[in-house]
XYZ file of N, CA and C in Angstrom:
234
model
N 203.597 134.734 128.384
C 203.609 134.871 126.938
C 205.028 135.230 126.529
N 205.616 134.461 125.658
C 206.979 134.754 125.224
C 206.943 135.610 123.972
N 207.925 136.451 123.870
C 208.030 137.353 122.725
C 209.421 137.183 122.136
N 209.491 136.484 121.036
C 210.776 136.281 120.398
C 210.766 136.914 119.029
N 211.898 137.406 118.650
C 212.054 137.991 117.318
C 212.768 136.951 116.472
N 212.163 136.616 115.371
C 212.767 135.627 114.497
C 213.218 136.298 113.220
N 214.255 135.749 112.628
C 214.688 136.288 111.350
C 213.735 135.777 110.278
N 213.691 136.431 109.195
C 212.767 136.049 108.131
C 211.844 137.204 107.830
N 210.598 136.895 107.601
C 209.622 137.913 107.242
C 209.358 138.841 108.418
N 209.507 140.147 108.233
C 209.230 141.071 109.324
C 207.735 141.085 109.646
N 207.421 141.317 110.907
C 206.021 141.379 111.329
C 205.353 142.604 110.712
N 204.124 142.427 110.309
C 203.358 143.545 109.777
C 202.853 144.364 110.960
N 203.016 145.668 110.878
C 202.553 146.558 111.936
C 201.230 147.185 111.532
N 200.285 147.152 112.467
C 198.951 147.700 112.223
C 198.788 149.008 112.980
N 198.045 149.927 112.397
C 197.687 151.154 113.099
C 196.648 150.796 114.161
N 196.436 151.673 115.148
C 195.373 151.406 116.119
C 194.002 151.199 115.452
N 193.727 151.940 114.397
C 192.447 151.779 113.694
C 192.351 150.384 113.078
N 193.415 149.930 112.425
C 193.404 148.596 111.815
C 193.279 147.506 112.884
N 194.006 147.667 113.995
C 193.943 146.678 115.075
C 192.546 146.645 115.688
N 191.958 147.817 115.908
C 190.611 147.890 116.482
C 189.601 147.215 115.557
N 189.715 147.451 114.265
C 188.803 146.810 113.308
C 188.950 145.293 113.357
N 190.184 144.809 113.432
C 190.435 143.364 113.484
C 189.817 142.756 114.742
N 189.845 143.525 115.851
C 189.334 143.035 117.130
C 187.846 143.300 117.328
N 187.264 144.106 116.463
C 185.852 144.448 116.620
C 185.624 145.437 117.751
N 186.605 146.302 117.985
C 186.529 147.311 119.037
C 186.614 148.698 118.424
N 186.214 149.686 119.194
C 186.454 151.059 118.761
C 187.902 151.404 119.079
N 188.425 152.412 118.401
C 189.801 152.817 118.673
C 189.929 153.350 120.105
N 188.882 153.976 120.630
C 188.957 154.492 122.002
C 188.980 153.357 123.021
N 188.233 152.285 122.782
C 188.270 151.132 123.687
C 189.646 150.486 123.654
N 190.223 150.349 122.478
C 191.562 149.785 122.361
C 192.574 150.656 123.109
N 192.453 151.973 122.985
C 193.360 152.881 123.698
C 193.192 152.743 125.209
N 191.954 152.600 125.673
C 191.717 152.421 127.111
C 192.336 151.130 127.608
N 192.213 150.063 126.827
C 192.818 148.790 127.212
C 194.338 148.928 127.283
N 194.910 149.732 126.418
C 196.360 149.931 126.389
C 196.810 150.809 127.550
N 196.114 151.902 127.783
C 196.584 152.913 128.731
C 196.116 152.708 130.168
N 194.887 152.282 130.345
C 194.320 152.235 131.687
C 194.384 150.863 132.341
N 194.103 149.841 131.589
C 193.969 148.536 132.232
C 195.050 147.541 131.845
N 195.843 147.844 130.872
C 196.896 146.933 130.395
C 196.349 145.550 130.067
N 195.104 145.499 129.601
C 194.497 144.214 129.258
C 194.425 143.999 127.755
N 194.907 144.936 127.003
C 194.844 144.827 125.551
C 196.037 144.074 124.993
N 196.089 143.972 123.683
C 197.217 143.291 123.035
C 198.513 144.076 123.192
N 199.623 143.355 123.085
C 200.937 144.003 123.146
C 201.051 144.998 121.996
N 201.729 146.102 122.268
C 201.890 147.137 121.249
C 203.329 147.600 121.204
N 203.656 148.336 120.163
C 204.985 148.886 119.966
C 204.854 150.402 119.896
N 205.703 151.098 120.636
C 205.729 152.560 120.548
C 206.971 152.945 119.758
N 206.761 153.632 118.653
C 207.853 154.120 117.812
C 207.840 155.639 117.905
N 208.582 156.171 118.853
C 208.494 157.603 119.130
C 207.146 157.876 119.758
N 206.349 158.692 119.106
C 205.005 158.974 119.617
C 203.929 158.145 118.909
N 204.343 157.255 118.038
C 203.408 156.466 117.229
C 203.198 155.090 117.866
N 201.950 154.672 117.956
C 201.592 153.351 118.477
C 201.289 152.436 117.300
N 201.839 151.240 117.332
C 201.551 150.216 116.326
C 201.365 148.882 117.033
N 200.611 148.008 116.411
C 200.365 146.660 116.922
C 200.916 145.661 115.926
N 201.701 144.711 116.409
C 202.181 143.657 115.519
C 200.990 142.764 115.181
N 200.881 142.419 113.934
C 199.762 141.585 113.497
C 199.724 140.263 114.265
N 200.891 139.653 114.498
C 200.905 138.391 115.235
C 200.486 138.580 116.694
N 200.737 139.755 117.283
C 200.297 140.028 118.655
C 198.781 140.113 118.726
N 198.165 140.651 117.678
C 196.697 140.718 117.631
C 196.125 139.304 117.557
N 196.717 138.469 116.716
C 196.240 137.086 116.583
C 196.427 136.315 117.891
N 197.563 136.520 118.580
C 197.797 135.875 119.877
C 196.778 136.338 120.904
N 196.466 137.626 120.903
C 195.491 138.189 121.834
C 194.116 137.558 121.608
N 193.723 137.442 120.358
C 192.433 136.832 120.043
C 192.407 135.387 120.516
N 193.465 134.642 120.240
C 193.531 133.227 120.622
C 193.504 133.046 122.138
N 194.003 134.012 122.887
C 194.078 133.898 124.344
C 192.767 134.246 125.043
N 191.819 134.810 124.318
C 190.556 135.208 124.938
C 189.704 133.981 125.232
N 188.982 133.993 126.384
C 188.128 132.854 126.707
C 187.018 132.689 125.674
N 186.743 131.456 125.350
C 185.666 131.175 124.390
C 184.371 131.002 125.153
N 183.313 131.555 124.612
C 182.008 131.489 125.262
C 180.969 131.021 124.259
N 179.974 130.352 124.782
C 178.886 129.874 123.924
C 177.822 130.940 123.717
N 177.670 131.833 124.682
C 176.693 132.908 124.548
C 177.192 134.135 125.294
N 176.519 135.249 125.120
C 176.932 136.475 125.793
C 176.686 136.412 127.286
N 175.848 135.474 127.749
C 175.584 135.354 129.183
C 176.600 134.465 129.894
N 177.453 133.767 129.144
C 178.502 132.949 129.761
C 179.469 133.850 130.511
N 179.839 133.420 131.700
C 180.822 134.142 132.494
C 182.127 133.378 132.471
N 183.260 134.073 132.457
C 184.526 133.360 132.534
C 184.608 132.609 133.863
N 185.181 131.427 133.854
C 185.277 130.645 135.090
C 186.320 131.259 135.995
N 186.038 131.208 137.288
C 186.948 131.755 138.296
C 187.970 130.698 138.657
N 189.230 131.112 138.794
C 190.284 130.167 139.134
C 190.564 130.144 140.627
N 189.716 130.789 141.432
C 189.931 130.795 142.880
C 189.049 129.837 143.580
């Protein structure tokens, strides 16, 4: 995944609560994905404050496997 900064409109930064709402997750699940498993969306740390770029949230959503039902399993690449 490439991360480039472009000139023009600055990226909107979301709070963890806003990002969690957009993703349909609790704020604690989002924090666990960030801290424990590194499987969550890219984030920005500004001092002690965590923010998520809005475009990073959209990229994260787009990268998730699509499933037809909750019983679908992601395909194994091995």
